[in-house]
PDB file of C-alpha atoms and ligand atoms in Angstrom:
ATOM      1  CA  UNK A   1     106.929 183.960 -63.450  1.00 80.00           C
ATOM      2  CA  UNK A   2     103.209 184.348 -64.113  1.00 90.00           C
ATOM      3  CA  UNK A   3     100.997 182.112 -61.986  1.00 95.00           C
ATOM      4  CA  UNK A   4      97.335 181.517 -61.105  1.00 96.00           C
ATOM      5  CA  UNK A   5      95.639 180.192 -57.995  1.00 97.00           C
ATOM      6  CA  UNK A   6      92.860 177.920 -56.772  1.00 97.00           C
ATOM      7  CA  UNK A   7      91.802 178.105 -53.140  1.00 98.00           C
ATOM      8  CA  UNK A   8      89.432 176.585 -50.569  1.00 98.00           C
ATOM      9  CA  UNK A   9      88.532 178.209 -47.225  1.00 98.00           C
ATOM     10  CA  UNK A  10      86.803 176.451 -44.312  1.00 98.00           C
ATOM     11  CA  UNK A  11      86.030 177.494 -40.752  1.00 98.00           C
ATOM     12  CA  UNK A  12      84.772 174.977 -38.190  1.00 98.00           C
ATOM     13  CA  UNK A  13      83.649 175.343 -34.556  1.00 97.00           C
ATOM     14  CA  UNK A  14      85.622 172.255 -33.475  1.00 97.00           C
ATOM     15  CA  UNK A  15      84.427 169.767 -30.878  1.00 97.00           C
ATOM     16  CA  UNK A  16      84.676 171.667 -27.574  1.00 94.00           C
ATOM     17  CA  UNK A  17      83.581 175.236 -28.194  1.00 93.00           C
ATOM     18  CA  UNK A  18      79.952 176.216 -28.591  1.00 92.00           C
ATOM     19  CA  UNK A  19      80.731 179.296 -30.663  1.00 93.00           C
ATOM     20  CA  UNK A  20      83.024 179.889 -33.650  1.00 95.00           C
ATOM     21  CA  UNK A  21      85.042 183.082 -33.065  1.00 96.00           C
ATOM     22  CA  UNK A  22      87.238 182.489 -36.140  1.00 97.00           C
ATOM     23  CA  UNK A  23      86.501 184.006 -39.532  1.00 98.00           C
ATOM     24  CA  UNK A  24      87.733 183.068 -42.994  1.00 98.00           C
ATOM     25  CA  UNK A  25      87.889 184.970 -46.261  1.00 98.00           C
ATOM     26  CA  UNK A  26      86.682 183.869 -48.676  1.00 97.00           C
ATOM     27  CA  UNK A  27      84.687 180.859 -47.498  1.00 96.00           C
ATOM     28  CA  UNK A  28      84.467 178.015 -50.026  1.00 97.00           C
ATOM     29  CA  UNK A  29      86.161 177.595 -53.398  1.00 97.00           C
ATOM     30  CA  UNK A  30      87.639 180.169 -55.722  1.00 97.00           C
ATOM     31  CA  UNK A  31      90.208 180.610 -58.425  1.00 96.00           C
ATOM     32  CA  UNK A  32      91.863 183.375 -60.389  1.00 95.00           C
ATOM     33  CA  UNK A  33      95.105 185.114 -61.237  1.00 94.00           C
ATOM     34  CA  UNK A  34      94.745 187.396 -58.204  1.00 95.00           C
ATOM     35  CA  UNK A  35      92.843 187.619 -54.944  1.00 96.00           C
ATOM     36  CA  UNK A  36      93.096 188.029 -51.195  1.00 97.00           C
ATOM     37  CA  UNK A  37      92.699 185.227 -48.654  1.00 98.00           C
ATOM     38  CA  UNK A  38      92.625 185.614 -44.880  1.00 98.00           C
ATOM     39  CA  UNK A  39      92.070 183.927 -41.537  1.00 98.00           C
ATOM     40  CA  UNK A  40      91.205 185.754 -38.297  1.00 98.00           C
ATOM     41  CA  UNK A  41      90.967 184.278 -34.804  1.00 97.00           C
ATOM     42  CA  UNK A  42      88.834 186.286 -32.392  1.00 95.00           C
ATOM     43  CA  UNK A  43      90.518 186.222 -29.001  1.00 90.00           C
ATOM     44  CA  UNK A  44      88.789 183.898 -26.567  1.00 75.00           C
ATOM     45  CA  UNK A  45      88.306 185.378 -23.134  1.00 71.00           C
ATOM     46  CA  UNK A  46      87.758 188.788 -24.733  1.00 74.00           C
ATOM     47  CA  UNK A  47      84.048 189.471 -25.277  1.00 81.00           C
ATOM     48  CA  UNK A  48      83.196 190.012 -28.950  1.00 89.00           C
ATOM     49  CA  UNK A  49      86.060 187.973 -30.429  1.00 92.00           C
ATOM     50  CA  UNK A  50      83.640 186.747 -33.076  1.00 94.00           C
ATOM     51  CA  UNK A  51      82.677 190.353 -33.926  1.00 94.00           C
ATOM     52  CA  UNK A  52      86.343 191.413 -34.164  1.00 96.00           C
ATOM     53  CA  UNK A  53      87.312 188.593 -36.528  1.00 97.00           C
ATOM     54  CA  UNK A  54      84.194 189.224 -38.636  1.00 97.00           C
ATOM     55  CA  UNK A  55      85.026 192.981 -38.822  1.00 96.00           C
ATOM     56  CA  UNK A  56      88.532 192.074 -40.057  1.00 97.00           C
ATOM     57  CA  UNK A  57      87.383 189.879 -42.939  1.00 98.00           C
ATOM     58  CA  UNK A  58      84.513 192.232 -43.854  1.00 97.00           C
ATOM     59  CA  UNK A  59      86.995 195.122 -44.148  1.00 98.00           C
ATOM     60  CA  UNK A  60      89.168 192.983 -46.447  1.00 98.00           C
ATOM     61  CA  UNK A  61      86.141 192.096 -48.589  1.00 97.00           C
ATOM     62  CA  UNK A  62      85.265 195.800 -48.919  1.00 97.00           C
ATOM     63  CA  UNK A  63      88.805 197.109 -49.620  1.00 97.00           C
ATOM     64  CA  UNK A  64      89.525 198.401 -53.127  1.00 96.00           C
ATOM     65  CA  UNK A  65      91.393 196.029 -55.493  1.00 93.00           C
ATOM     66  CA  UNK A  66      95.108 196.621 -55.377  1.00 93.00           C
ATOM     67  CA  UNK A  67      95.274 197.439 -51.636  1.00 97.00           C
ATOM     68  CA  UNK A  68      98.542 196.026 -50.293  1.00 97.00           C
ATOM     69  CA  UNK A  69      98.870 193.723 -47.288  1.00 97.00           C
ATOM     70  CA  UNK A  70      99.627 196.409 -44.708  1.00 97.00           C
ATOM     71  CA  UNK A  71      96.779 198.519 -46.147  1.00 98.00           C
ATOM     72  CA  UNK A  72      94.357 195.608 -45.715  1.00 98.00           C
ATOM     73  CA  UNK A  73      95.458 195.078 -42.112  1.00 98.00           C
ATOM     74  CA  UNK A  74      95.034 198.824 -41.535  1.00 97.00           C
ATOM     75  CA  UNK A  75      91.494 198.683 -42.967  1.00 98.00           C
ATOM     76  CA  UNK A  76      90.693 195.748 -40.668  1.00 98.00           C
ATOM     77  CA  UNK A  77      92.091 197.626 -37.670  1.00 97.00           C
ATOM     78  CA  UNK A  78      90.059 200.763 -38.520  1.00 96.00           C
ATOM     79  CA  UNK A  79      86.886 198.691 -38.857  1.00 96.00           C
ATOM     80  CA  UNK A  80      87.381 197.089 -35.440  1.00 95.00           C
ATOM     81  CA  UNK A  81      88.147 200.413 -33.729  1.00 94.00           C
ATOM     82  CA  UNK A  82      85.044 201.976 -35.361  1.00 94.00           C
ATOM     83  CA  UNK A  83      82.929 199.033 -34.183  1.00 92.00           C
ATOM     84  CA  UNK A  84      84.274 199.422 -30.640  1.00 90.00           C
ATOM     85  CA  UNK A  85      83.412 203.154 -30.700  1.00 90.00           C
ATOM     86  CA  UNK A  86      79.903 202.320 -31.929  1.00 89.00           C
ATOM     87  CA  UNK A  87      79.429 199.785 -29.120  1.00 86.00           C
ATOM     88  CA  UNK A  88      80.419 202.160 -26.313  1.00 83.00           C
ATOM     89  CA  UNK A  89      77.510 202.953 -24.056  1.00 81.00           C
ATOM     90  CA  UNK A  90      75.475 200.060 -25.399  1.00 83.00           C
ATOM     91  CA  UNK A  91      77.866 197.099 -24.944  1.00 84.00           C
ATOM     92  CA  UNK A  92      80.902 198.587 -23.247  1.00 83.00           C
ATOM     93  CA  UNK A  93      82.469 195.130 -22.707  1.00 83.00           C
ATOM     94  CA  UNK A  94      83.238 195.119 -26.439  1.00 86.00           C
ATOM     95  CA  UNK A  95      86.034 197.614 -25.795  1.00 86.00           C
ATOM     96  CA  UNK A  96      88.256 194.563 -25.237  1.00 87.00           C
ATOM     97  CA  UNK A  97      87.392 192.788 -28.481  1.00 91.00           C
ATOM     98  CA  UNK A  98      90.406 191.641 -30.423  1.00 94.00           C
ATOM     99  CA  UNK A  99      91.536 189.325 -33.188  1.00 97.00           C
ATOM    100  CA  UNK A 100      94.525 187.928 -35.030  1.00 97.00           C
ATOM    101  CA  UNK A 101      94.726 188.450 -38.796  1.00 98.00           C
ATOM    102  CA  UNK A 102      96.907 186.619 -41.311  1.00 98.00           C
ATOM    103  CA  UNK A 103      96.306 187.334 -44.988  1.00 98.00           C
ATOM    104  CA  UNK A 104      97.926 186.801 -48.369  1.00 98.00           C
ATOM    105  CA  UNK A 105      97.671 189.042 -51.417  1.00 98.00           C
ATOM    106  CA  UNK A 106      97.792 186.728 -54.452  1.00 97.00           C
ATOM    107  CA  UNK A 107      99.083 188.352 -57.625  1.00 95.00           C
ATOM    108  CA  UNK A 108      99.779 186.999 -61.124  1.00 94.00           C
ATOM    109  CA  UNK A 109     103.409 187.984 -60.748  1.00 91.00           C
ATOM    110  CA  UNK A 110     105.073 186.468 -57.721  1.00 82.00           C
ATOM    111  CA  UNK A 111     106.287 186.989 -55.051  1.00 94.00           C
ATOM    112  CA  UNK A 112     103.000 187.060 -53.165  1.00 96.00           C
ATOM    113  CA  UNK A 113     102.657 189.212 -50.057  1.00 98.00           C
ATOM    114  CA  UNK A 114     101.722 187.883 -46.625  1.00 98.00           C
ATOM    115  CA  UNK A 115     100.669 190.343 -43.897  1.00 98.00           C
ATOM    116  CA  UNK A 116     100.294 189.133 -40.345  1.00 98.00           C
ATOM    117  CA  UNK A 117      99.327 190.167 -36.805  1.00 98.00           C
ATOM    118  CA  UNK A 118      99.076 187.627 -33.964  1.00 97.00           C
ATOM    119  CA  UNK A 119      99.527 183.869 -33.700  1.00 96.00           C
ATOM    120  CA  UNK A 120      97.653 182.511 -36.690  1.00 98.00           C
ATOM    121  CA  UNK A 121     100.068 181.195 -39.335  1.00 98.00           C
ATOM    122  CA  UNK A 122     101.014 181.014 -42.993  1.00 98.00           C
ATOM    123  CA  UNK A 123     102.911 177.981 -44.328  1.00 98.00           C
ATOM    124  CA  UNK A 124     104.373 177.300 -47.754  1.00 98.00           C
ATOM    125  CA  UNK A 125     104.585 173.637 -48.770  1.00 97.00           C
ATOM    126  CA  UNK A 126     105.878 171.684 -51.712  1.00 93.00           C
ATOM    127  CA  UNK A 127     105.484 167.922 -51.504  1.00 88.00           C
ATOM    128  CA  UNK A 128     106.624 166.870 -48.044  1.00 87.00           C
ATOM    129  CA  UNK A 129     108.579 170.107 -47.465  1.00 93.00           C
ATOM    130  CA  UNK A 130     106.873 172.707 -45.338  1.00 96.00           C
ATOM    131  CA  UNK A 131     108.097 176.090 -44.138  1.00 97.00           C
ATOM    132  CA  UNK A 132     106.344 178.345 -41.645  1.00 97.00           C
ATOM    133  CA  UNK A 133     106.317 181.789 -43.279  1.00 98.00           C
ATOM    134  CA  UNK A 134     105.115 183.812 -40.291  1.00 98.00           C
ATOM    135  CA  UNK A 135     106.471 184.199 -36.779  1.00 96.00           C
ATOM    136  CA  UNK A 136     103.968 183.802 -33.941  1.00 96.00           C
ATOM    137  CA  UNK A 137     103.546 187.145 -32.188  1.00 97.00           C
ATOM    138  CA  UNK A 138     103.921 185.748 -28.687  1.00 95.00           C
ATOM    139  CA  UNK A 139     106.131 186.863 -25.813  1.00 92.00           C
ATOM    140  CA  UNK A 140     108.292 183.756 -26.191  1.00 93.00           C
ATOM    141  CA  UNK A 141     108.702 183.850 -29.987  1.00 93.00           C
ATOM    142  CA  UNK A 142     109.401 187.607 -29.936  1.00 93.00           C
ATOM    143  CA  UNK A 143     112.455 186.858 -27.780  1.00 92.00           C
ATOM    144  CA  UNK A 144     113.524 183.975 -30.025  1.00 93.00           C
ATOM    145  CA  UNK A 145     113.247 186.170 -33.144  1.00 92.00           C
ATOM    146  CA  UNK A 146     115.205 188.919 -31.354  1.00 93.00           C
ATOM    147  CA  UNK A 147     117.960 186.386 -30.693  1.00 94.00           C
ATOM    148  CA  UNK A 148     117.604 186.637 -26.900  1.00 94.00           C
ATOM    149  CA  UNK A 149     116.542 183.030 -26.317  1.00 92.00           C
ATOM    150  CA  UNK A 150     116.644 179.707 -28.130  1.00 93.00           C
ATOM    151  CA  UNK A 151     113.294 178.115 -28.921  1.00 91.00           C
ATOM    152  CA  UNK A 152     113.958 175.524 -26.199  1.00 92.00           C
ATOM    153  CA  UNK A 153     114.691 178.207 -23.622  1.00 92.00           C
ATOM    154  CA  UNK A 154     111.586 180.185 -24.609  1.00 90.00           C
ATOM    155  CA  UNK A 155     109.370 177.098 -24.309  1.00 89.00           C
ATOM    156  CA  UNK A 156     110.399 176.606 -20.677  1.00 91.00           C
ATOM    157  CA  UNK A 157     108.424 179.737 -19.767  1.00 88.00           C
ATOM    158  CA  UNK A 158     104.809 178.653 -19.162  1.00 88.00           C
ATOM    159  CA  UNK A 159     103.618 181.974 -20.626  1.00 86.00           C
ATOM    160  CA  UNK A 160     105.782 181.770 -23.732  1.00 87.00           C
ATOM    161  CA  UNK A 161     102.767 181.322 -26.035  1.00 87.00           C
ATOM    162  CA  UNK A 162     100.879 184.367 -24.656  1.00 91.00           C
ATOM    163  CA  UNK A 163     100.170 186.766 -27.516  1.00 92.00           C
ATOM    164  CA  UNK A 164     102.100 190.029 -27.706  1.00 93.00           C
ATOM    165  CA  UNK A 165     100.424 191.648 -30.728  1.00 95.00           C
ATOM    166  CA  UNK A 166      96.831 191.696 -32.049  1.00 95.00           C
ATOM    167  CA  UNK A 167      94.210 193.923 -33.668  1.00 96.00           C
ATOM    168  CA  UNK A 168      91.722 195.744 -31.456  1.00 92.00           C
ATOM    169  CA  UNK A 169      94.071 198.059 -29.637  1.00 84.00           C
ATOM    170  CA  UNK A 170      95.493 201.376 -30.911  1.00 83.00           C
ATOM    171  CA  UNK A 171      99.049 200.107 -31.176  1.00 90.00           C
ATOM    172  CA  UNK A 172      99.826 197.009 -33.203  1.00 94.00           C
ATOM    173  CA  UNK A 173     102.518 196.016 -35.650  1.00 95.00           C
ATOM    174  CA  UNK A 174     102.150 194.337 -39.022  1.00 97.00           C
ATOM    175  CA  UNK A 175     104.739 191.840 -40.186  1.00 98.00           C
ATOM    176  CA  UNK A 176     104.887 191.546 -43.981  1.00 98.00           C
ATOM    177  CA  UNK A 177     106.660 188.874 -45.984  1.00 98.00           C
ATOM    178  CA  UNK A 178     107.336 188.645 -49.712  1.00 97.00           C
ATOM    179  CA  UNK A 179     107.030 184.977 -50.611  1.00 97.00           C
ATOM    180  CA  UNK A 180     108.320 183.636 -53.957  1.00 96.00           C
ATOM    181  CA  UNK A 181     106.036 180.866 -55.244  1.00 96.00           C
ATOM    182  CA  UNK A 182     105.997 178.519 -58.232  1.00 95.00           C
ATOM    183  CA  UNK A 183     103.493 176.101 -59.740  1.00 95.00           C
ATOM    184  CA  UNK A 184     103.181 173.034 -57.508  1.00 95.00           C
ATOM    185  CA  UNK A 185     103.494 175.030 -54.288  1.00 97.00           C
ATOM    186  CA  UNK A 186     100.715 175.061 -51.729  1.00 97.00           C
ATOM    187  CA  UNK A 187     100.078 177.931 -49.375  1.00 98.00           C
ATOM    188  CA  UNK A 188      98.192 177.360 -46.114  1.00 98.00           C
ATOM    189  CA  UNK A 189      96.733 180.008 -43.822  1.00 98.00           C
ATOM    190  CA  UNK A 190      95.392 178.647 -40.538  1.00 98.00           C
ATOM    191  CA  UNK A 191      94.436 179.503 -36.981  1.00 98.00           C
ATOM    192  CA  UNK A 192      95.951 177.887 -33.883  1.00 97.00           C
ATOM    193  CA  UNK A 193      92.975 175.512 -33.624  1.00 97.00           C
ATOM    194  CA  UNK A 194      94.826 173.589 -36.363  1.00 98.00           C
ATOM    195  CA  UNK A 195      98.440 174.040 -35.267  1.00 97.00           C
ATOM    196  CA  UNK A 196      97.805 173.250 -31.584  1.00 96.00           C
ATOM    197  CA  UNK A 197      96.296 169.911 -32.665  1.00 97.00           C
ATOM    198  CA  UNK A 198      98.664 168.824 -35.467  1.00 97.00           C
ATOM    199  CA  UNK A 199     102.460 168.881 -35.806  1.00 96.00           C
ATOM    200  CA  UNK A 200     103.969 170.501 -38.908  1.00 96.00           C
ATOM    201  CA  UNK A 201     104.903 167.079 -40.375  1.00 95.00           C
ATOM    202  CA  UNK A 202     101.321 165.889 -40.148  1.00 96.00           C
ATOM    203  CA  UNK A 203     100.075 169.148 -41.698  1.00 97.00           C
ATOM    204  CA  UNK A 204     102.562 168.679 -44.572  1.00 97.00           C
ATOM    205  CA  UNK A 205     101.381 165.083 -45.136  1.00 96.00           C
ATOM    206  CA  UNK A 206      97.736 166.098 -45.412  1.00 96.00           C
ATOM    207  CA  UNK A 207      98.564 169.177 -47.486  1.00 96.00           C
ATOM    208  CA  UNK A 208     100.399 167.021 -50.032  1.00 94.00           C
ATOM    209  CA  UNK A 209      97.249 165.019 -50.876  1.00 92.00           C
ATOM    210  CA  UNK A 210      94.223 165.729 -53.048  1.00 94.00           C
ATOM    211  CA  UNK A 211      92.565 168.875 -54.345  1.00 97.00           C
ATOM    212  CA  UNK A 212      92.522 172.098 -52.306  1.00 97.00           C
ATOM    213  CA  UNK A 213      88.981 171.398 -51.133  1.00 97.00           C
ATOM    214  CA  UNK A 214      89.766 167.826 -50.049  1.00 98.00           C
ATOM    215  CA  UNK A 215      92.974 168.887 -48.394  1.00 98.00           C
ATOM    216  CA  UNK A 216      91.291 171.745 -46.484  1.00 98.00           C
ATOM    217  CA  UNK A 217      88.509 169.399 -45.311  1.00 98.00           C
ATOM    218  CA  UNK A 218      91.059 166.727 -44.334  1.00 98.00           C
ATOM    219  CA  UNK A 219      93.024 169.237 -42.220  1.00 98.00           C
ATOM    220  CA  UNK A 220      89.864 170.226 -40.321  1.00 98.00           C
ATOM    221  CA  UNK A 221      88.884 166.558 -39.865  1.00 98.00           C
ATOM    222  CA  UNK A 222      92.357 165.660 -38.570  1.00 98.00           C
ATOM    223  CA  UNK A 223      92.310 168.542 -36.053  1.00 98.00           C
ATOM    224  CA  UNK A 224      88.881 167.391 -34.859  1.00 98.00           C
ATOM    225  CA  UNK A 225      90.065 163.771 -34.638  1.00 98.00           C
ATOM    226  CA  UNK A 226      92.989 164.990 -32.515  1.00 97.00           C
ATOM    227  CA  UNK A 227      90.583 166.646 -30.062  1.00 97.00           C
ATOM    228  CA  UNK A 228      89.219 169.746 -31.816  1.00 97.00           C
ATOM    229  CA  UNK A 229      89.566 171.794 -28.624  1.00 96.00           C
ATOM    230  CA  UNK A 230      89.408 175.151 -30.431  1.00 95.00           C
ATOM    231  CA  UNK A 231      87.830 176.662 -33.534  1.00 97.00           C
ATOM    232  CA  UNK A 232      89.670 175.509 -36.682  1.00 98.00           C
ATOM    233  CA  UNK A 233      90.129 177.642 -39.795  1.00 98.00           C
ATOM    234  CA  UNK A 234      92.157 176.944 -42.929  1.00 98.00           C
ATOM    235  CA  UNK A 235      92.620 178.320 -46.419  1.00 98.00           C
ATOM    236  CA  UNK A 236      94.541 176.038 -48.800  1.00 98.00           C
ATOM    237  CA  UNK A 237      95.839 177.578 -52.032  1.00 98.00           C
ATOM    238  CA  UNK A 238      97.299 175.831 -55.082  1.00 97.00           C
ATOM    239  CA  UNK A 239      99.804 177.770 -57.143  1.00 97.00           C
ATOM    240  CA  UNK A 240      99.172 176.896 -60.798  1.00 96.00           C
ATOM    241  CA  UNK A 241     100.816 177.618 -64.087  1.00 93.00           C
ATOM    242  CA  UNK A 242      99.025 180.576 -65.652  1.00 89.00           C
ATOM    243  CA  UNK A 243      97.194 179.648 -68.808  1.00 78.00           C
ATOM    244  CA  UNK A 244      99.072 181.072 -71.703  1.00 64.00           C
ATOM    245  CA  UNK A 245      97.351 183.797 -73.645  1.00 56.00           C
ATOM    246  CA  UNK A 246      96.797 182.764 -77.269  1.00 59.00           C
ATOM    247  CA  UNK A 247      99.800 183.723 -79.372  1.00 57.00           C
ATOM    248  CA  UNK A 248      99.606 185.688 -82.613  1.00 61.00           C
ATOM    249  CA  UNK A 249      98.126 183.768 -85.542  1.00 55.00           C
ATOM    250  CA  UNK A 250     100.671 182.468 -87.989  1.00 55.00           C
TER     251      UNK A 250
HETATM  252 CA1   CA B   1      92.104 180.025 -31.637  1.00 83.47          CA
END
C-alpha cells in the first residue's frame, strides 16, 4: 500500500529540570511521502547528555536520503564518538556523554522501519489500540525478552529499569523493526519523560484525539500535569492515504 505522512515534533524541558537534554528531529510540523523522525534522550548524570542527543539528531539531518535505520544510528554513533575525541584535553568529562536514539524511516511503501537504542520508545496506535513497538534496553527488560524472567519478576529488582544499551560507547546494538502501517494509524516516538508520567492507556486516549500538532502538545501537557519530572519529547505521525496520481486522460 502507498501511504503519506504528517508529523509534529515537540521537545519540552518539563517542570523539574533546568536544562533540556532531549533532542527531537524534526522539530515542528512536516508532511510528505517519506522522511525520518527521531527522538534522543541525553543521559542525565553523564555530563554532555544534551550534546550527545544533539549530535545524534544532527547526524540524522545530515545523512544522505535513502540511508536505512541502522545506517542512521551508525552515523549518529560516529558523530558522538568524533565529538568526544574533539573534546578530549579541553573538556575530558565529555568522554562519558551518551544518549538514547529511537528513529523511524518513513517510506511511501510500507512497512516503515524503526531503529532503536536505549529506553526511549516507539508506539503504533489505531483508535484506542496501542502497541509498544520497541523493547526498552534495560537490564530487566533484556531478561524478559530473553525469556529468563516474567515482567513481574523483573520489576521486583530495583535496578530493573537501568539502561543496558546506549550510544556514546564503542559497543552498542541497534534493534530494528519493520512495522506495517495503514491509513488511520498513528505512530508515536517519545522519551521516558512521557512514559514515566503516563500509562499506555492514557497515552492511547490522548493520541486518538485531534490533529498531530494538538495531540503532540496534549501529550506534553499531560506529562507536565502529572509532574513533568523529566524532559519530555514526542513525535506524533499520522499515516495518510497517498494522494492518487492523476490517471491517464480519457
Ligand atoms: Ca529522560
